[in-house]
């Protein structure tokens, strides 16, 4: 039996169209069809669908800087009113703290300079429905938390756009609001601490790590391709960042099931003291995914689900990455099948 899944059509409203990578406009990988594919597989597998309900901003603002939230809420209207030559918001100048000696940078008079206060890459475009989709994904995650708080042992939040690369104030990595971190903060309020986030997306969950750094009430564990081998998010995700509440396990390209599952086992053991669990489920570690070289099989994902399900914790699964449209849905179903008891 598959667990209930939470869905919002509004998550389809974000259409980035393109990612600017090394200065080139390339086709977007984080597309609405991803969520449509997952939805189709879940329905076909008989998982019960639950509509997301509206939640106020309290859990969102417990995690993110109000200035980031306000920027995301308003920036498209400002950009479109300014009649700029691009149909998507992409930063061109970045307000690095060293630029202003650590002092608060000015809010630029130019609309086209404002994204540089909050963006850390050029790949994470904002368009007409981006805010609505990102905010809907938060409602999806919080509705999944409500179900678990109400006694459901396991729920799946079909969140899109993804979130685990977003810090308190900065968005990037195809992410705008950190759905997994918001779910963890909400679970903390319902179950008490510690809660754990186990992130099996192929990329380091840098936003979640930084959000909860130095806190013992949220345990963060990430299993990902080694940034030292040249992979996003490049600047972090190393084992040197580990402490009592944070476990990074960077893996070599081509690690495949056995090595990846051993890392998932260690992440699960790290999360064992928690009272509730968030699984940040990126399925981009799978063979055939265009954005990662880890080469995990569908059976590997099912086994990862079984390992995490064996913790016996109230669990919210939050969708992160996964970019192969032909396999993303079946991989989610495999993982949930492994998790279900
Ligand atoms: C949530 C998630 O999985 N985010 C991953 C973001 C990583 N993106 C890095 C992309 C690096 C270059 N890829 C070239 C593709 C050009 N379309
Ligand atoms: Zn990823």
mmCIF file of C-alpha atoms and ligand atoms in Angstrom:
data_model
loop_
_atom_site.group_PDB
_atom_site.id
_atom_site.type_symbol
_atom_site.label_atom_id
_atom_site.label_comp_id
_atom_site.label_asym_id
_atom_site.label_seq_id
_atom_site.Cartn_x
_atom_site.Cartn_y
_atom_site.Cartn_z
ATOM 1 C CA UNK A 1 0.000 0.000 0.000
ATOM 2 C CA UNK A 2 1.403 3.367 -1.011
ATOM 3 C CA UNK A 3 1.063 6.327 1.379
ATOM 4 C CA UNK A 4 -1.176 9.318 0.615
ATOM 5 C CA UNK A 5 0.421 11.991 -1.545
ATOM 6 C CA UNK A 6 -0.228 15.732 -1.452
ATOM 7 C CA UNK A 7 -0.714 17.631 -4.699
ATOM 8 C CA UNK A 8 -1.332 21.160 -5.968
ATOM 9 C CA UNK A 9 -1.867 22.077 -9.627
ATOM 10 C CA UNK A 10 -0.302 25.451 -8.817
ATOM 11 C CA UNK A 11 3.106 23.740 -8.635
ATOM 12 C CA UNK A 12 2.907 23.522 -12.445
ATOM 13 C CA UNK A 13 2.748 27.319 -12.847
ATOM 14 C CA UNK A 14 6.543 27.791 -12.657
ATOM 15 C CA UNK A 15 7.931 27.513 -16.194
ATOM 16 C CA UNK A 16 11.591 28.522 -16.113
ATOM 17 C CA UNK A 17 12.033 27.694 -19.837
ATOM 18 C CA UNK A 18 15.795 28.211 -19.647
ATOM 19 C CA UNK A 19 18.843 28.020 -17.390
ATOM 20 C CA UNK A 20 21.760 30.364 -18.017
ATOM 21 C CA UNK A 21 24.790 28.094 -17.626
ATOM 22 C CA UNK A 22 28.337 29.388 -18.317
ATOM 23 C CA UNK A 23 26.677 32.374 -19.929
ATOM 24 C CA UNK A 24 24.592 30.305 -22.338
ATOM 25 C CA UNK A 25 20.796 30.044 -22.314
ATOM 26 C CA UNK A 26 20.185 26.250 -22.197
ATOM 27 C CA UNK A 27 16.812 24.437 -21.999
ATOM 28 C CA UNK A 28 15.465 24.169 -18.445
ATOM 29 C CA UNK A 29 15.714 20.780 -16.734
ATOM 30 C CA UNK A 30 13.378 21.572 -13.823
ATOM 31 C CA UNK A 31 10.158 21.571 -15.889
ATOM 32 C CA UNK A 32 6.437 21.185 -14.987
ATOM 33 C CA UNK A 33 6.343 17.819 -16.805
ATOM 34 C CA UNK A 34 8.400 16.400 -13.907
ATOM 35 C CA UNK A 35 5.504 16.812 -11.479
ATOM 36 C CA UNK A 36 2.979 15.621 -14.067
ATOM 37 C CA UNK A 37 5.037 12.433 -14.550
ATOM 38 C CA UNK A 38 5.246 11.754 -10.803
ATOM 39 C CA UNK A 39 1.529 12.400 -10.394
ATOM 40 C CA UNK A 40 0.726 9.965 -13.200
ATOM 41 C CA UNK A 41 2.838 7.206 -11.668
ATOM 42 C CA UNK A 42 1.363 7.696 -8.189
ATOM 43 C CA UNK A 43 -2.216 7.597 -9.471
ATOM 44 C CA UNK A 44 -1.477 4.529 -11.604
ATOM 45 C CA UNK A 45 0.028 2.805 -8.553
ATOM 46 C CA UNK A 46 -3.119 3.515 -6.530
ATOM 47 C CA UNK A 47 -1.721 6.076 -4.071
ATOM 48 C CA UNK A 48 -4.489 8.195 -2.517
ATOM 49 C CA UNK A 49 -4.347 11.865 -3.537
ATOM 50 C CA UNK A 50 -4.859 14.685 -1.040
ATOM 51 C CA UNK A 51 -5.292 18.303 -2.166
ATOM 52 C CA UNK A 52 -2.934 20.800 -0.540
ATOM 53 C CA UNK A 53 -4.559 23.269 1.836
ATOM 54 C CA UNK A 54 -3.546 26.893 2.341
ATOM 55 C CA UNK A 55 -1.202 27.636 5.237
ATOM 56 C CA UNK A 56 -0.173 31.043 6.547
ATOM 57 C CA UNK A 57 3.417 32.275 6.315
ATOM 58 C CA UNK A 58 4.467 31.376 9.877
ATOM 59 C CA UNK A 59 6.376 28.159 9.043
ATOM 60 C CA UNK A 60 7.819 29.811 5.926
ATOM 61 C CA UNK A 61 9.073 32.823 7.904
ATOM 62 C CA UNK A 62 10.500 30.576 10.623
ATOM 63 C CA UNK A 63 12.985 29.408 7.977
ATOM 64 C CA UNK A 64 13.458 32.257 5.484
ATOM 65 C CA UNK A 65 14.426 35.928 5.608
ATOM 66 C CA UNK A 66 11.242 38.013 5.142
ATOM 67 C CA UNK A 67 13.183 40.051 2.551
ATOM 68 C CA UNK A 68 13.717 36.941 0.368
ATOM 69 C CA UNK A 69 10.030 36.019 0.650
ATOM 70 C CA UNK A 70 8.953 39.579 -0.215
ATOM 71 C CA UNK A 71 11.362 39.664 -3.175
ATOM 72 C CA UNK A 72 9.998 36.396 -4.585
ATOM 73 C CA UNK A 73 6.418 37.553 -4.026
ATOM 74 C CA UNK A 74 6.825 40.866 -5.860
ATOM 75 C CA UNK A 75 9.739 40.642 -8.268
ATOM 76 C CA UNK A 76 7.891 39.341 -11.327
ATOM 77 C CA UNK A 77 5.393 42.218 -11.303
ATOM 78 C CA UNK A 78 8.260 44.721 -11.013
ATOM 79 C CA UNK A 79 10.272 43.027 -13.756
ATOM 80 C CA UNK A 80 7.368 42.801 -16.198
ATOM 81 C CA UNK A 81 6.384 46.444 -15.528
ATOM 82 C CA UNK A 82 9.971 47.504 -16.345
ATOM 83 C CA UNK A 83 9.684 46.083 -19.904
ATOM 84 C CA UNK A 84 13.143 44.491 -19.820
ATOM 85 C CA UNK A 85 14.525 42.547 -22.799
ATOM 86 C CA UNK A 86 14.393 39.160 -20.991
ATOM 87 C CA UNK A 87 11.145 37.226 -20.336
ATOM 88 C CA UNK A 88 12.765 35.613 -17.286
ATOM 89 C CA UNK A 89 14.525 37.139 -14.288
ATOM 90 C CA UNK A 90 18.248 36.326 -14.278
ATOM 91 C CA UNK A 91 20.762 38.230 -12.114
ATOM 92 C CA UNK A 92 23.689 39.992 -13.727
ATOM 93 C CA UNK A 93 25.417 41.528 -10.693
ATOM 94 C CA UNK A 94 25.790 39.901 -7.260
ATOM 95 C CA UNK A 95 25.788 41.653 -3.842
ATOM 96 C CA UNK A 96 28.606 39.580 -2.311
ATOM 97 C CA UNK A 97 29.150 40.601 1.353
ATOM 98 C CA UNK A 98 32.824 41.401 0.644
ATOM 99 C CA UNK A 99 31.655 44.006 -1.875
ATOM 100 C CA UNK A 100 30.209 46.156 0.902
ATOM 101 C CA UNK A 101 32.662 45.213 3.652
ATOM 102 C CA UNK A 102 29.909 43.188 5.256
ATOM 103 C CA UNK A 103 27.645 46.264 5.500
ATOM 104 C CA UNK A 104 24.031 45.950 4.346
ATOM 105 C CA UNK A 105 23.963 46.533 0.567
ATOM 106 C CA UNK A 106 21.592 49.185 -0.783
ATOM 107 C CA UNK A 107 18.344 48.057 -2.372
ATOM 108 C CA UNK A 108 19.133 48.903 -6.009
ATOM 109 C CA UNK A 109 17.006 51.522 -7.736
ATOM 110 C CA UNK A 110 17.305 49.418 -10.917
ATOM 111 C CA UNK A 111 14.826 46.538 -10.916
ATOM 112 C CA UNK A 112 17.289 44.478 -12.979
ATOM 113 C CA UNK A 113 19.929 44.701 -10.236
ATOM 114 C CA UNK A 114 17.655 43.494 -7.418
ATOM 115 C CA UNK A 115 17.931 39.733 -8.091
ATOM 116 C CA UNK A 116 21.623 40.077 -7.189
ATOM 117 C CA UNK A 117 20.631 40.577 -3.540
ATOM 118 C CA UNK A 118 19.050 37.114 -3.323
ATOM 119 C CA UNK A 119 20.299 34.860 -6.165
ATOM 120 C CA UNK A 120 23.529 32.882 -6.028
ATOM 121 C CA UNK A 121 23.515 31.471 -9.551
ATOM 122 C CA UNK A 122 22.306 32.334 -13.048
ATOM 123 C CA UNK A 123 20.474 29.028 -13.558
ATOM 124 C CA UNK A 124 17.446 29.627 -11.379
ATOM 125 C CA UNK A 125 15.147 31.764 -13.526
ATOM 126 C CA UNK A 126 12.017 33.517 -12.261
ATOM 127 C CA UNK A 127 8.968 33.942 -14.501
ATOM 128 C CA UNK A 128 5.265 34.771 -14.229
ATOM 129 C CA UNK A 129 4.141 31.765 -12.136
ATOM 130 C CA UNK A 130 7.306 31.126 -10.151
ATOM 131 C CA UNK A 131 6.103 32.640 -6.867
ATOM 132 C CA UNK A 132 2.707 30.941 -7.075
ATOM 133 C CA UNK A 133 4.317 27.534 -7.679
ATOM 134 C CA UNK A 134 7.007 27.908 -5.020
ATOM 135 C CA UNK A 135 4.435 29.067 -2.447
ATOM 136 C CA UNK A 136 2.106 26.199 -3.439
ATOM 137 C CA UNK A 137 4.961 23.739 -2.872
ATOM 138 C CA UNK A 138 5.254 25.066 0.695
ATOM 139 C CA UNK A 139 1.532 24.381 1.189
ATOM 140 C CA UNK A 140 2.022 20.876 -0.228
ATOM 141 C CA UNK A 141 4.840 20.186 2.249
ATOM 142 C CA UNK A 142 2.903 21.653 5.190
ATOM 143 C CA UNK A 143 -0.230 19.656 4.294
ATOM 144 C CA UNK A 144 1.908 16.506 4.331
ATOM 145 C CA UNK A 145 3.173 17.519 7.790
ATOM 146 C CA UNK A 146 -0.448 17.983 8.949
ATOM 147 C CA UNK A 147 -1.301 14.442 7.832
ATOM 148 C CA UNK A 148 1.638 12.971 9.733
ATOM 149 C CA UNK A 149 0.846 15.080 12.801
ATOM 150 C CA UNK A 150 -2.688 13.676 12.564
ATOM 151 C CA UNK A 151 -1.400 10.105 12.817
ATOM 152 C CA UNK A 152 -0.571 9.125 9.239
ATOM 153 C CA UNK A 153 2.803 7.317 9.540
ATOM 154 C CA UNK A 154 4.074 8.300 6.073
ATOM 155 C CA UNK A 155 3.138 10.947 3.472
ATOM 156 C CA UNK A 156 4.617 12.125 0.185
ATOM 157 C CA UNK A 157 4.674 15.825 -0.745
ATOM 158 C CA UNK A 158 4.825 16.284 -4.530
ATOM 159 C CA UNK A 159 6.692 19.579 -4.284
ATOM 160 C CA UNK A 160 7.825 21.523 -7.311
ATOM 161 C CA UNK A 161 9.917 23.602 -7.721
ATOM 162 C CA UNK A 162 12.372 21.826 -5.398
ATOM 163 C CA UNK A 163 13.904 23.564 -2.371
ATOM 164 C CA UNK A 164 16.968 22.041 -0.705
ATOM 165 C CA UNK A 165 19.513 24.481 -2.191
ATOM 166 C CA UNK A 166 17.849 27.564 -0.640
ATOM 167 C CA UNK A 167 19.444 29.153 2.446
ATOM 168 C CA UNK A 168 17.774 31.618 4.798
ATOM 169 C CA UNK A 169 18.221 34.518 2.336
ATOM 170 C CA UNK A 170 19.548 33.124 -0.962
ATOM 171 C CA UNK A 171 17.881 31.101 -3.733
ATOM 172 C CA UNK A 172 19.605 28.944 -6.356
ATOM 173 C CA UNK A 173 20.007 25.431 -7.762
ATOM 174 C CA UNK A 174 16.529 25.504 -9.380
ATOM 175 C CA UNK A 175 15.071 26.177 -5.903
ATOM 176 C CA UNK A 176 13.237 29.208 -4.420
ATOM 177 C CA UNK A 177 11.821 28.179 -1.000
ATOM 178 C CA UNK A 178 13.244 25.306 1.056
ATOM 179 C CA UNK A 179 10.250 22.952 1.291
ATOM 180 C CA UNK A 180 12.180 20.226 3.152
ATOM 181 C CA UNK A 181 13.515 22.657 5.763
ATOM 182 C CA UNK A 182 10.074 24.217 6.217
ATOM 183 C CA UNK A 183 8.603 20.728 6.720
ATOM 184 C CA UNK A 184 11.330 19.956 9.278
ATOM 185 C CA UNK A 185 10.632 23.195 11.177
ATOM 186 C CA UNK A 186 6.903 22.385 11.197
ATOM 187 C CA UNK A 187 7.536 18.801 12.378
ATOM 188 C CA UNK A 188 9.731 20.203 15.162
ATOM 189 C CA UNK A 189 6.729 22.225 16.350
ATOM 190 C CA UNK A 190 4.464 19.149 16.317
ATOM 191 C CA UNK A 191 6.740 16.353 17.574
ATOM 192 C CA UNK A 192 9.498 18.172 19.481
ATOM 193 C CA UNK A 193 13.171 17.703 18.795
ATOM 194 C CA UNK A 194 15.284 16.408 17.443
ATOM 195 C CA UNK A 195 13.874 15.990 13.961
ATOM 196 C CA UNK A 196 16.024 14.765 11.067
ATOM 197 C CA UNK A 197 16.339 15.567 7.386
ATOM 198 C CA UNK A 198 17.902 12.790 5.310
ATOM 199 C CA UNK A 199 18.660 14.171 1.844
ATOM 200 C CA UNK A 200 19.286 11.572 -0.868
ATOM 201 C CA UNK A 201 19.168 13.997 -3.810
ATOM 202 C CA UNK A 202 22.256 13.591 -5.989
ATOM 203 C CA UNK A 203 23.349 17.112 -5.016
ATOM 204 C CA UNK A 204 24.356 18.305 -1.541
ATOM 205 C CA UNK A 205 21.470 19.806 0.441
ATOM 206 C CA UNK A 206 23.461 22.968 1.082
ATOM 207 C CA UNK A 207 20.501 25.196 1.899
ATOM 208 C CA UNK A 208 19.150 22.812 4.523
ATOM 209 C CA UNK A 209 22.623 22.337 6.020
ATOM 210 C CA UNK A 210 23.203 26.085 6.359
ATOM 211 C CA UNK A 211 19.706 26.747 7.724
ATOM 212 C CA UNK A 212 20.191 24.380 10.651
ATOM 213 C CA UNK A 213 23.939 24.742 11.167
ATOM 214 C CA UNK A 214 24.934 24.720 14.838
ATOM 215 C CA UNK A 215 21.493 23.531 15.974
ATOM 216 C CA UNK A 216 21.116 20.230 17.804
ATOM 217 C CA UNK A 217 17.321 20.071 17.361
ATOM 218 C CA UNK A 218 17.503 19.416 13.592
ATOM 219 C CA UNK A 219 19.850 16.660 12.405
ATOM 220 C CA UNK A 220 20.837 17.020 8.745
ATOM 221 C CA UNK A 221 22.363 14.240 6.648
ATOM 222 C CA UNK A 222 23.099 14.426 2.921
ATOM 223 C CA UNK A 223 24.277 11.707 0.519
ATOM 224 C CA UNK A 224 25.473 13.253 -2.737
ATOM 225 C CA UNK A 225 28.011 13.317 -5.525
ATOM 226 C CA UNK A 226 31.333 14.740 -4.348
ATOM 227 C CA UNK A 227 31.485 18.491 -5.043
ATOM 228 C CA UNK A 228 35.254 18.000 -5.045
ATOM 229 C CA UNK A 229 34.808 16.002 -8.265
ATOM 230 C CA UNK A 230 33.334 19.075 -9.927
ATOM 231 C CA UNK A 231 29.636 18.906 -9.073
ATOM 232 C CA UNK A 232 27.041 21.463 -7.937
ATOM 233 C CA UNK A 233 26.873 23.126 -5.378
ATOM 234 C CA UNK A 234 30.678 23.191 -5.792
ATOM 235 C CA UNK A 235 31.497 25.326 -2.719
ATOM 236 C CA UNK A 236 30.161 22.996 -0.056
ATOM 237 C CA UNK A 237 28.984 19.483 0.728
ATOM 238 C CA UNK A 238 32.336 18.252 2.015
ATOM 239 C CA UNK A 239 32.882 15.951 5.019
ATOM 240 C CA UNK A 240 34.899 18.745 6.664
ATOM 241 C CA UNK A 241 31.546 20.473 7.361
ATOM 242 C CA UNK A 242 30.378 17.571 9.567
ATOM 243 C CA UNK A 243 29.613 17.873 13.268
ATOM 244 C CA UNK A 244 27.311 16.212 15.820
ATOM 245 C CA UNK A 245 24.205 17.444 13.936
ATOM 246 C CA UNK A 246 25.377 17.407 10.294
ATOM 247 C CA UNK A 247 26.589 14.449 8.221
ATOM 248 C CA UNK A 248 27.790 14.955 4.648
ATOM 249 C CA UNK A 249 28.744 11.885 2.644
ATOM 250 C CA UNK A 250 30.224 12.981 -0.681
ATOM 251 C CA UNK A 251 30.454 10.040 -3.090
ATOM 252 C CA UNK A 252 32.565 9.508 -6.188
ATOM 253 C CA UNK A 253 30.912 9.627 -9.618
ATOM 254 C CA UNK A 254 29.923 6.072 -10.610
ATOM 255 C CA UNK A 255 29.416 4.914 -6.999
ATOM 256 C CA UNK A 256 26.311 2.784 -7.866
ATOM 257 C CA UNK A 257 23.987 0.905 -5.464
ATOM 258 C CA UNK A 258 26.290 -0.786 -2.948
ATOM 259 C CA UNK A 259 28.305 2.310 -2.011
ATOM 260 C CA UNK A 260 25.281 4.618 -2.157
ATOM 261 C CA UNK A 261 23.177 2.326 0.056
ATOM 262 C CA UNK A 262 26.008 2.038 2.599
ATOM 263 C CA UNK A 263 25.931 5.844 2.815
ATOM 264 C CA UNK A 264 22.127 5.816 3.165
ATOM 265 C CA UNK A 265 22.529 3.272 6.030
ATOM 266 C CA UNK A 266 24.939 5.647 7.814
ATOM 267 C CA UNK A 267 22.571 8.579 7.256
ATOM 268 C CA UNK A 268 19.701 6.517 8.701
ATOM 269 C CA UNK A 269 21.761 5.593 11.785
ATOM 270 C CA UNK A 270 22.584 9.307 12.216
ATOM 271 C CA UNK A 271 18.861 10.164 12.030
ATOM 272 C CA UNK A 272 17.769 7.380 14.421
ATOM 273 C CA UNK A 273 17.473 9.589 17.559
ATOM 274 C CA UNK A 274 14.911 11.823 15.802
ATOM 275 C CA UNK A 275 11.221 12.005 16.727
ATOM 276 C CA UNK A 276 10.207 12.661 13.098
ATOM 277 C CA UNK A 277 11.879 12.412 9.709
ATOM 278 C CA UNK A 278 11.942 14.395 6.467
ATOM 279 C CA UNK A 279 13.256 12.485 3.466
ATOM 280 C CA UNK A 280 14.459 15.041 0.900
ATOM 281 C CA UNK A 281 13.873 12.741 -2.055
ATOM 282 C CA UNK A 282 15.814 13.637 -5.123
ATOM 283 C CA UNK A 283 15.740 10.780 -7.611
ATOM 284 C CA UNK A 284 18.503 12.353 -9.693
ATOM 285 C CA UNK A 285 21.061 9.880 -8.267
ATOM 286 C CA UNK A 286 19.521 7.284 -10.612
ATOM 287 C CA UNK A 287 21.180 5.859 -13.703
ATOM 288 C CA UNK A 288 20.079 7.832 -16.737
ATOM 289 C CA UNK A 289 19.556 11.114 -14.911
ATOM 290 C CA UNK A 290 21.115 13.895 -16.989
ATOM 291 C CA UNK A 291 22.313 15.888 -13.943
ATOM 292 C CA UNK A 292 24.297 13.306 -11.959
ATOM 293 C CA UNK A 293 26.733 10.384 -12.357
ATOM 294 C CA UNK A 294 25.893 8.249 -9.280
ATOM 295 C CA UNK A 295 24.130 5.456 -11.252
ATOM 296 C CA UNK A 296 21.739 4.170 -8.610
ATOM 297 C CA UNK A 297 19.156 1.596 -9.812
ATOM 298 C CA UNK A 298 15.378 1.560 -9.167
ATOM 299 C CA UNK A 299 15.952 -1.387 -6.800
ATOM 300 C CA UNK A 300 18.522 0.779 -5.006
ATOM 301 C CA UNK A 301 15.907 3.479 -4.437
ATOM 302 C CA UNK A 302 13.453 0.866 -3.134
ATOM 303 C CA UNK A 303 16.132 -0.406 -0.747
ATOM 304 C CA UNK A 304 16.903 3.162 0.423
ATOM 305 C CA UNK A 305 13.191 3.490 1.203
ATOM 306 C CA UNK A 306 13.274 0.238 3.188
ATOM 307 C CA UNK A 307 16.330 1.380 5.173
ATOM 308 C CA UNK A 308 14.690 4.703 6.086
ATOM 309 C CA UNK A 309 11.308 3.055 6.733
ATOM 310 C CA UNK A 310 12.971 0.717 9.236
ATOM 311 C CA UNK A 311 13.592 3.749 11.479
ATOM 312 C CA UNK A 312 9.864 3.593 12.243
ATOM 313 C CA UNK A 313 9.603 7.390 12.494
ATOM 314 C CA UNK A 314 6.695 9.615 11.432
ATOM 315 C CA UNK A 315 7.944 10.496 7.957
ATOM 316 C CA UNK A 316 7.284 13.226 5.393
ATOM 317 C CA UNK A 317 8.868 12.623 1.985
ATOM 318 C CA UNK A 318 9.500 15.894 0.122
ATOM 319 C CA UNK A 319 10.309 15.850 -3.587
ATOM 320 C CA UNK A 320 13.609 17.466 -4.598
ATOM 321 C CA UNK A 321 15.412 16.819 -7.919
ATOM 322 C CA UNK A 322 15.192 14.135 -10.600
ATOM 323 C CA UNK A 323 15.258 15.125 -14.275
ATOM 324 C CA UNK A 324 14.739 12.033 -16.429
ATOM 325 C CA UNK A 325 11.062 12.321 -17.321
ATOM 326 C CA UNK A 326 10.798 8.643 -18.337
ATOM 327 C CA UNK A 327 11.929 7.281 -14.952
ATOM 328 C CA UNK A 328 11.229 9.956 -12.329
ATOM 329 C CA UNK A 329 7.697 8.681 -11.544
ATOM 330 C CA UNK A 330 8.655 4.988 -11.234
ATOM 331 C CA UNK A 331 11.636 5.940 -9.020
ATOM 332 C CA UNK A 332 9.360 7.819 -6.616
ATOM 333 C CA UNK A 333 6.976 4.831 -6.519
ATOM 334 C CA UNK A 334 9.914 2.464 -5.839
ATOM 335 C CA UNK A 335 11.120 4.608 -2.937
ATOM 336 C CA UNK A 336 7.653 4.939 -1.389
ATOM 337 C CA UNK A 337 7.110 1.194 -1.769
ATOM 338 C CA UNK A 338 10.328 0.616 0.183
ATOM 339 C CA UNK A 339 9.305 3.127 2.859
ATOM 340 C CA UNK A 340 5.728 1.870 3.378
ATOM 341 C CA UNK A 341 4.998 -0.575 6.215
HETATM 342 C C1 LIG B 1 17.188 20.359 -6.869
HETATM 343 C C2 LIG B 1 18.355 20.000 -7.721
HETATM 344 O O1 LIG B 1 18.571 18.829 -8.027
HETATM 345 N N1 LIG B 1 19.092 20.997 -8.177
HETATM 346 C C3 LIG B 1 20.204 20.685 -8.964
HETATM 347 C C4 LIG B 1 20.813 21.899 -9.506
HETATM 348 C C5 LIG B 1 22.093 21.560 -10.180
HETATM 349 N N2 LIG B 1 22.211 22.232 -11.398
HETATM 350 C C6 LIG B 1 23.551 22.307 -11.839
HETATM 351 C C7 LIG B 1 23.593 22.284 -13.301
HETATM 352 C C8 LIG B 1 24.976 22.229 -13.799
HETATM 353 C C9 LIG B 1 25.042 22.299 -15.280
HETATM 354 N N3 LIG B 1 24.051 21.502 -15.962
HETATM 355 C C10 LIG B 1 23.980 21.788 -17.345
HETATM 356 C C11 LIG B 1 22.569 21.675 -17.850
HETATM 357 C C12 LIG B 1 22.277 22.778 -18.814
HETATM 358 N N4 LIG B 1 20.866 22.840 -19.104
HETATM 359 ZN ZN1 LIG B 2 19.709 17.336 -7.294
#
